[in-house]
Coordinates of C-alpha atoms and ligand atoms in Angstrom, one line a residue:
M1 CA -52.4 44.8 29.2
Q2 CA -54.4 42.3 31.5
T3 CA -56.7 44.6 33.9
K4 CA -57.3 43.0 37.2
I5 CA -60.9 43.2 38.2
L6 CA -61.3 43.6 42.0
R7 CA -64.9 43.4 43.2
S8 CA -65.8 44.7 46.8
D9 CA -68.4 42.0 47.2
R10 CA -65.7 39.4 46.7
E11 CA -62.3 40.6 47.7
S12 CA -61.8 42.1 51.3
L13 CA -61.2 45.8 51.8
E14 CA -57.7 44.9 52.9
E15 CA -57.0 43.0 49.9
I16 CA -58.4 45.8 47.6
T17 CA -56.6 48.6 49.3
S18 CA -53.1 46.8 49.5
I19 CA -53.3 45.7 45.8
S20 CA -54.2 49.3 44.7
A21 CA -51.6 51.0 46.9
D22 CA -48.9 48.6 45.7
I23 CA -50.0 49.6 41.9
W24 CA -49.8 53.1 42.6
Q25 CA -46.6 53.0 44.3
K26 CA -45.1 51.2 41.3
G27 CA -46.5 53.9 39.0
G28 CA -49.5 52.1 37.5
L29 CA -53.3 53.1 37.1
V30 CA -56.3 52.0 39.1
A31 CA -60.0 52.9 38.5
F32 CA -61.8 53.5 41.8
P33 CA -65.4 54.4 42.9
T34 CA -66.1 58.0 44.4
E35 CA -69.3 59.5 45.5
T36 CA -69.4 61.4 42.3
V37 CA -68.2 59.2 39.5
Y38 CA -65.7 56.5 39.1
G39 CA -62.0 58.0 38.9
L40 CA -59.0 56.6 37.0
G41 CA -56.2 57.1 39.5
A42 CA -52.3 57.5 39.4
N43 CA -49.7 58.8 41.9
G44 CA -50.1 62.5 41.7
L45 CA -46.6 63.3 42.6
S46 CA -45.2 61.4 39.7
A47 CA -45.1 63.1 36.3
V48 CA -44.4 59.7 34.5
S49 CA -47.4 58.0 36.3
S50 CA -49.8 60.8 35.7
R51 CA -48.9 61.2 32.0
K52 CA -50.2 57.5 31.7
I53 CA -53.6 58.8 32.6
Y54 CA -53.7 61.0 29.6
E55 CA -52.8 58.0 27.5
A56 CA -55.2 55.6 28.8
K57 CA -58.1 58.2 28.4
G58 CA -57.0 59.7 25.1
R59 CA -57.2 63.1 26.9
P60 CA -55.5 66.4 25.7
S61 CA -52.5 67.0 28.1
D62 CA -53.3 70.6 28.7
N63 CA -56.5 69.5 30.7
P64 CA -55.3 69.5 34.3
L65 CA -56.1 66.6 36.9
I66 CA -57.7 66.7 40.2
L67 CA -55.5 65.4 43.2
H68 CA -57.5 63.4 45.6
I69 CA -56.4 63.1 49.3
G70 CA -57.8 61.1 52.3
E71 CA -56.7 63.6 55.0
K72 CA -56.6 67.2 55.4
S73 CA -52.9 67.2 56.5
Q74 CA -51.9 65.9 52.9
L75 CA -53.3 69.3 51.5
Y76 CA -50.6 71.6 52.9
P77 CA -47.7 70.3 51.2
L78 CA -49.4 70.5 47.8
V79 CA -50.1 74.3 47.9
L80 CA -48.6 77.6 48.8
S81 CA -51.2 78.7 51.4
V82 CA -54.6 78.0 52.7
S83 CA -56.8 81.1 53.6
E84 CA -59.3 81.2 56.3
K85 CA -62.0 81.2 53.7
T86 CA -60.6 78.0 52.3
E87 CA -60.4 76.4 55.6
K88 CA -64.1 77.2 56.3
L89 CA -65.0 75.5 52.9
I90 CA -62.9 72.4 54.0
D91 CA -64.5 72.1 57.3
A92 CA -68.0 72.4 55.7
F93 CA -67.5 70.2 52.7
W94 CA -64.7 67.8 53.1
P95 CA -64.8 64.7 52.7
G96 CA -67.4 65.5 49.9
P97 CA -68.1 66.4 46.5
L98 CA -66.0 69.8 46.4
T99 CA -62.8 70.5 44.5
I100 CA -60.9 73.4 45.5
I101 CA -58.3 75.1 43.3
L102 CA -55.4 76.6 45.0
K103 CA -51.8 78.0 44.2
K104 CA -49.6 75.0 43.7
S105 CA -46.3 74.2 45.6
Q106 CA -43.3 72.9 43.8
I107 CA -44.0 69.1 44.4
V108 CA -46.9 69.1 42.1
P109 CA -45.9 68.1 38.7
D110 CA -46.7 70.1 35.5
A111 CA -48.1 67.0 34.1
V112 CA -50.8 67.1 36.9
S113 CA -51.4 70.8 36.7
G114 CA -51.6 71.0 32.9
G115 CA -48.5 73.6 33.2
L116 CA -50.9 75.9 35.3
D117 CA -49.6 77.4 38.6
T118 CA -52.6 76.2 40.4
V119 CA -53.9 72.8 41.5
A120 CA -57.1 71.3 42.0
V121 CA -57.6 69.2 45.2
R122 CA -60.5 67.2 46.7
M123 CA -61.2 64.7 49.5
P124 CA -63.9 62.2 48.4
S125 CA -66.3 61.0 50.9
H126 CA -66.8 57.5 49.5
P127 CA -65.8 55.0 52.1
L128 CA -63.7 52.9 49.8
A129 CA -62.1 55.7 48.2
N130 CA -61.4 57.3 51.6
A131 CA -59.8 54.0 52.7
L132 CA -57.6 53.7 49.5
L133 CA -56.4 57.2 49.9
K134 CA -55.5 56.5 53.6
V135 CA -53.7 53.4 53.0
C136 CA -51.7 54.4 50.1
R137 CA -50.8 57.9 51.6
L138 CA -50.2 59.4 48.1
P139 CA -52.4 62.3 46.6
I140 CA -53.9 60.4 43.7
A141 CA -54.4 62.4 40.4
A142 CA -57.8 61.2 39.1
P143 CA -60.0 62.3 36.3
S144 CA -63.2 60.5 35.6
A145 CA -62.6 57.0 34.4
N146 CA -64.1 57.4 30.9
L147 CA -62.5 57.6 27.4
S148 CA -62.0 61.2 26.8
G149 CA -65.4 62.8 25.3
R150 CA -67.7 60.1 26.6
P151 CA -70.1 60.3 29.7
S152 CA -68.3 60.1 32.9
P153 CA -68.8 56.4 34.4
T154 CA -71.3 56.0 37.2
T155 CA -71.3 52.1 37.2
P156 CA -68.4 49.6 37.2
E157 CA -69.7 48.3 33.8
H158 CA -69.2 51.6 32.3
V159 CA -65.6 51.6 33.5
I160 CA -65.0 48.1 32.3
E161 CA -66.5 49.2 28.9
D162 CA -64.0 52.0 28.5
M163 CA -60.8 51.1 30.4
N164 CA -60.6 47.3 30.4
G165 CA -57.1 46.3 28.8
R166 CA -55.9 49.9 29.2
I167 CA -55.2 50.1 32.8
D168 CA -53.7 47.8 35.8
A169 CA -56.8 47.4 37.7
I170 CA -60.6 48.2 38.2
I171 CA -62.3 48.4 41.6
C172 CA -66.0 47.5 41.2
D173 CA -68.3 48.6 43.9
G174 CA -71.8 49.2 42.3
S175 CA -73.3 52.6 41.3
V176 CA -72.2 55.9 42.6
G177 CA -74.5 57.9 44.8
I178 CA -74.3 61.4 43.1
G179 CA -73.6 60.9 39.6
V180 CA -72.3 64.2 38.4
E181 CA -68.8 65.3 38.9
S182 CA -67.8 67.6 41.9
T183 CA -68.5 71.2 42.1
I184 CA -65.0 73.2 41.4
V185 CA -64.5 76.3 43.3
D186 CA -61.4 78.5 42.4
M187 CA -60.0 80.2 45.4
T188 CA -57.0 82.0 44.0
G189 CA -59.0 85.0 42.8
E190 CA -60.2 88.0 45.0
I191 CA -63.6 86.6 44.9
P192 CA -64.2 82.8 44.8
M193 CA -65.4 81.3 41.4
I194 CA -67.3 78.2 40.6
L195 CA -65.7 76.7 37.5
R196 CA -67.9 73.6 37.3
P197 CA -71.5 73.3 38.8
G198 CA -72.2 70.0 40.9
H199 CA -74.0 68.6 43.8
I200 CA -72.7 71.3 46.2
T201 CA -74.6 74.5 44.8
K202 CA -73.5 78.2 44.7
A203 CA -76.3 78.9 47.4
M204 CA -74.5 76.2 49.7
V205 CA -71.0 77.7 49.2
E206 CA -72.3 81.2 49.7
E207 CA -73.8 80.3 53.1
V208 CA -70.3 79.4 54.3
I209 CA -68.0 81.9 52.6
G210 CA -70.1 84.7 51.4
E211 CA -70.1 86.0 47.9
V212 CA -69.3 83.6 45.0
L213 CA -69.1 84.1 41.2
I214 CA -69.9 81.6 38.7
D215 CA -67.7 81.4 35.6
P216 CA -69.9 82.7 32.9
A217 CA -68.7 80.0 30.5
V218 CA -70.4 77.3 32.3
T219 CA -73.8 78.8 32.4
R220 CA -76.8 77.9 30.3
E221 CA -76.9 81.0 28.2
N222 CA -73.2 80.7 27.1
I223 CA -73.3 77.0 26.4
I224 CA -76.5 77.5 24.2
H225 CA -75.2 80.6 22.2
H226 CA -71.6 79.7 22.0
T227 CA -70.6 83.0 23.1
V228 CA -67.2 84.1 23.2
E229 CA -66.5 83.1 26.9
L230 CA -67.3 79.3 26.0
S231 CA -63.7 79.0 24.2
H232 CA -62.2 80.5 27.5
P233 CA -63.6 78.6 30.5
K234 CA -61.4 78.8 33.7
A235 CA -61.4 75.1 34.0
P236 CA -59.7 73.8 30.8
G237 CA -61.8 70.6 30.7
M238 CA -64.9 72.6 30.3
K239 CA -64.0 73.7 26.8
Y240 CA -64.2 70.1 25.3
R241 CA -67.2 68.4 23.8
H242 CA -68.2 66.2 26.6
Y243 CA -70.7 63.5 27.8
A244 CA -71.8 63.1 24.1
P245 CA -73.7 59.9 23.0
K246 CA -72.8 59.1 19.2
A247 CA -76.2 60.2 17.9
P248 CA -76.8 64.1 18.0
V249 CA -78.8 65.4 21.0
T250 CA -81.5 68.0 21.0
V251 CA -82.7 69.4 24.3
V252 CA -86.3 70.7 24.0
Y253 CA -87.9 73.3 26.3
G254 CA -91.2 74.7 26.9
P255 CA -94.4 73.8 28.9
E256 CA -94.0 70.1 29.8
E257 CA -97.0 68.9 27.9
K258 CA -95.9 70.9 24.7
V259 CA -92.5 69.5 24.8
I260 CA -94.0 65.9 25.0
E261 CA -96.4 66.6 22.2
A262 CA -93.6 68.0 19.8
I263 CA -91.4 65.0 20.4
V264 CA -94.3 62.7 19.8
A265 CA -94.9 64.4 16.5
K266 CA -91.2 64.4 15.5
A267 CA -90.2 60.8 16.6
S268 CA -89.6 57.8 14.4
E269 CA -88.6 54.4 15.4
H270 CA -85.1 55.3 15.3
T271 CA -85.4 58.4 17.6
G272 CA -83.8 58.3 21.1
I273 CA -85.9 60.0 23.7
L274 CA -84.4 61.2 27.0
T275 CA -87.2 61.5 29.6
V276 CA -88.2 60.8 33.0
D277 CA -89.9 57.9 34.9
E278 CA -93.4 59.6 34.8
H279 CA -93.4 60.2 31.0
M280 CA -92.0 56.6 30.0
N281 CA -95.4 55.6 28.4
R282 CA -96.2 58.8 26.8
F283 CA -94.2 58.3 23.4
P284 CA -95.8 55.7 21.0
R285 CA -92.7 55.8 18.8
G286 CA -89.0 55.9 19.5
V287 CA -86.7 54.4 22.0
C288 CA -87.3 55.9 25.6
V289 CA -84.6 56.0 28.4
S290 CA -85.3 57.6 31.7
S291 CA -82.6 59.4 33.7
G292 CA -84.9 59.5 36.9
T293 CA -88.0 61.0 38.4
R294 CA -88.8 64.7 38.4
K295 CA -90.0 64.3 42.0
D296 CA -86.4 63.6 43.1
P297 CA -83.9 65.9 41.3
D298 CA -81.1 63.9 42.8
S299 CA -82.2 60.7 40.9
V300 CA -82.1 62.5 37.6
A301 CA -78.3 63.6 38.2
R302 CA -77.6 60.0 39.5
G303 CA -79.2 58.5 36.1
L304 CA -78.0 61.1 33.5
F305 CA -74.8 59.6 32.4
K306 CA -76.1 56.1 32.4
A307 CA -78.9 57.3 30.2
L308 CA -76.6 59.0 27.9
R309 CA -74.6 55.9 27.5
A310 CA -77.4 53.5 27.0
F311 CA -78.3 55.3 23.6
D312 CA -75.0 54.1 22.1
G313 CA -76.2 50.5 22.4
L314 CA -79.8 51.3 21.1
N315 CA -79.1 52.2 17.5
V316 CA -80.8 55.6 17.5
T317 CA -79.9 58.1 14.8
E318 CA -81.1 61.3 16.8
I319 CA -82.0 61.9 20.5
F320 CA -84.5 64.4 21.8
A321 CA -84.0 65.2 25.6
E322 CA -86.7 66.9 27.9
D323 CA -85.4 70.0 29.6
F324 CA -84.7 70.1 33.3
T325 CA -84.6 73.1 35.7
D326 CA -81.1 74.7 36.1
V327 CA -82.1 75.9 39.8
D328 CA -79.9 74.4 42.4
E329 CA -78.5 71.0 41.6
G330 CA -80.3 71.1 38.4
G331 CA -77.7 73.5 37.2
A332 CA -75.2 70.7 37.3
V333 CA -77.6 68.4 35.4
M334 CA -78.4 71.1 32.6
N335 CA -74.7 71.9 32.2
R336 CA -73.9 68.4 31.4
L337 CA -76.9 67.8 29.2
L338 CA -76.3 70.9 27.2
K339 CA -72.6 69.9 26.6
A340 CA -74.0 66.5 25.5
A341 CA -76.2 68.4 23.1
G342 CA -73.3 70.6 21.9
G343 CA -75.6 73.6 22.9
N344 CA -78.4 72.4 20.7
Y345 CA -81.4 73.9 22.7
R346 CA -84.7 74.3 20.8
R347 CA -88.2 75.4 21.8
Y348 CA -91.0 72.9 21.3
D349 CA -92.1 74.7 18.3
E350 CA -88.5 74.9 16.7
I351 CA -87.8 71.2 16.4
Ligands
LIG401 O1 -66.0 64.2 40.8 C1 -65.0 64.4 40.2 O2 -64.4 65.7 40.4 C2 -64.3 63.3 39.5 C3 -63.9 62.4 40.5 C4 -63.2 61.2 39.8 O3 -63.1 62.8 41.6 N1 -63.1 63.8 38.8 C5 -63.3 64.7 37.7 O4 -62.1 64.9 37.1 O5 -64.3 65.0 37.2 P1 -61.9 65.5 35.5 O6 -60.6 65.4 35.3 O7 -63.0 64.7 34.6 O8 -62.3 66.9 35.7 C6 -61.4 67.8 36.2 C7 -61.8 69.2 35.8 C8 -61.5 69.6 34.4 O9 -62.5 70.4 33.8 C9 -60.1 70.4 34.6 O10 -59.9 71.3 33.5 C10 -60.4 71.0 35.9 O11 -61.1 70.1 36.8 N2 -59.2 71.5 36.5 C11 -58.3 70.7 37.2 N3 -57.4 71.4 37.7 C12 -57.5 72.8 37.4 C13 -57.1 74.0 37.7 N4 -55.8 74.0 38.4 N5 -57.5 75.2 37.3 C14 -58.7 74.9 36.8 N6 -59.3 74.0 36.4 C15 -58.8 72.8 36.7
LIG402 MG1 -64.1 64.1 33.1

């Protein structure tokens, strides 16, 4: 398939939105930017169109998709009811990087919900995504626009690398702002539960709606120890190995200087080292890639997937990664990093 490449610095917004809406209406696939990561979109009311997403990504079909909308009014036909608490969440965080799980209505195909009786919905704040969704007036089913198992795409180059020739069009609009996928909150239980950590933290959600739980399966402890819950996360997608570069990853923890010393002692020329700007010249051997600066945790989130992808082109046989805090937004970063490492988390004196 010939993939149309649409560039926001070359084509007008009107051209991009009308070409994309046309493809979606005809049942095709368009990759587009959001504020979190690039998404791979299809008409979310059509089972046939949505199934094409699984094929293009090589994704297991029990893993449900998020429906993206451009206006709040588009939510109501998709779900059975919207509680007062959910309304509060929407008013506080939409448009923005928060996905809400609600009981689904009849019009949501099983191909989108993965056979569950619930559906995930989010309203992106990215201006181009928002314009697309408003023009096409369809709920757009969109997972991250990567091949299944690879790190989510945060630049147009990542999307082209994974999807060129597999989908109808790719909209290129530079690097995304956040870099980790949206926070998912399940509003169908008695107490709301975070199923995937993201830029919007538990504390931020609690400030708006009170007590919130976090799915134990996505916490640091359970990812490291592969405890029983890990095989039963409530968001089906969280059970798959994810975000992983080709070389095995070990996350090293301990006091910062000890971690650096241990990696220096262990590294050969073919060792990949995932580090931060301030440590780039601390490793005499090995191939260093920085994900950002510790002074700005947002920069680490923004750069993480790009850094993980970079190692695949660098011919490394193993990767050591410095540990990050899992407080606040760091929780989203550590969740992705530990998944990339398959839970391989070692103290500095154990590597
Ligand atoms: O930031 C994002 O959310 C990005 C951009 C493109 O919007 N999208 C994204 O989609 O990350 P995806 O498909 O890569 O991840 C969706 C996650 C999966 O872990 C899936 O299992 C979970 O959402 N999910 C979807 N519907 C669900 C449901 N009804 N119940 C529980 N989990 C659900
Ligand atoms: Mg994904």
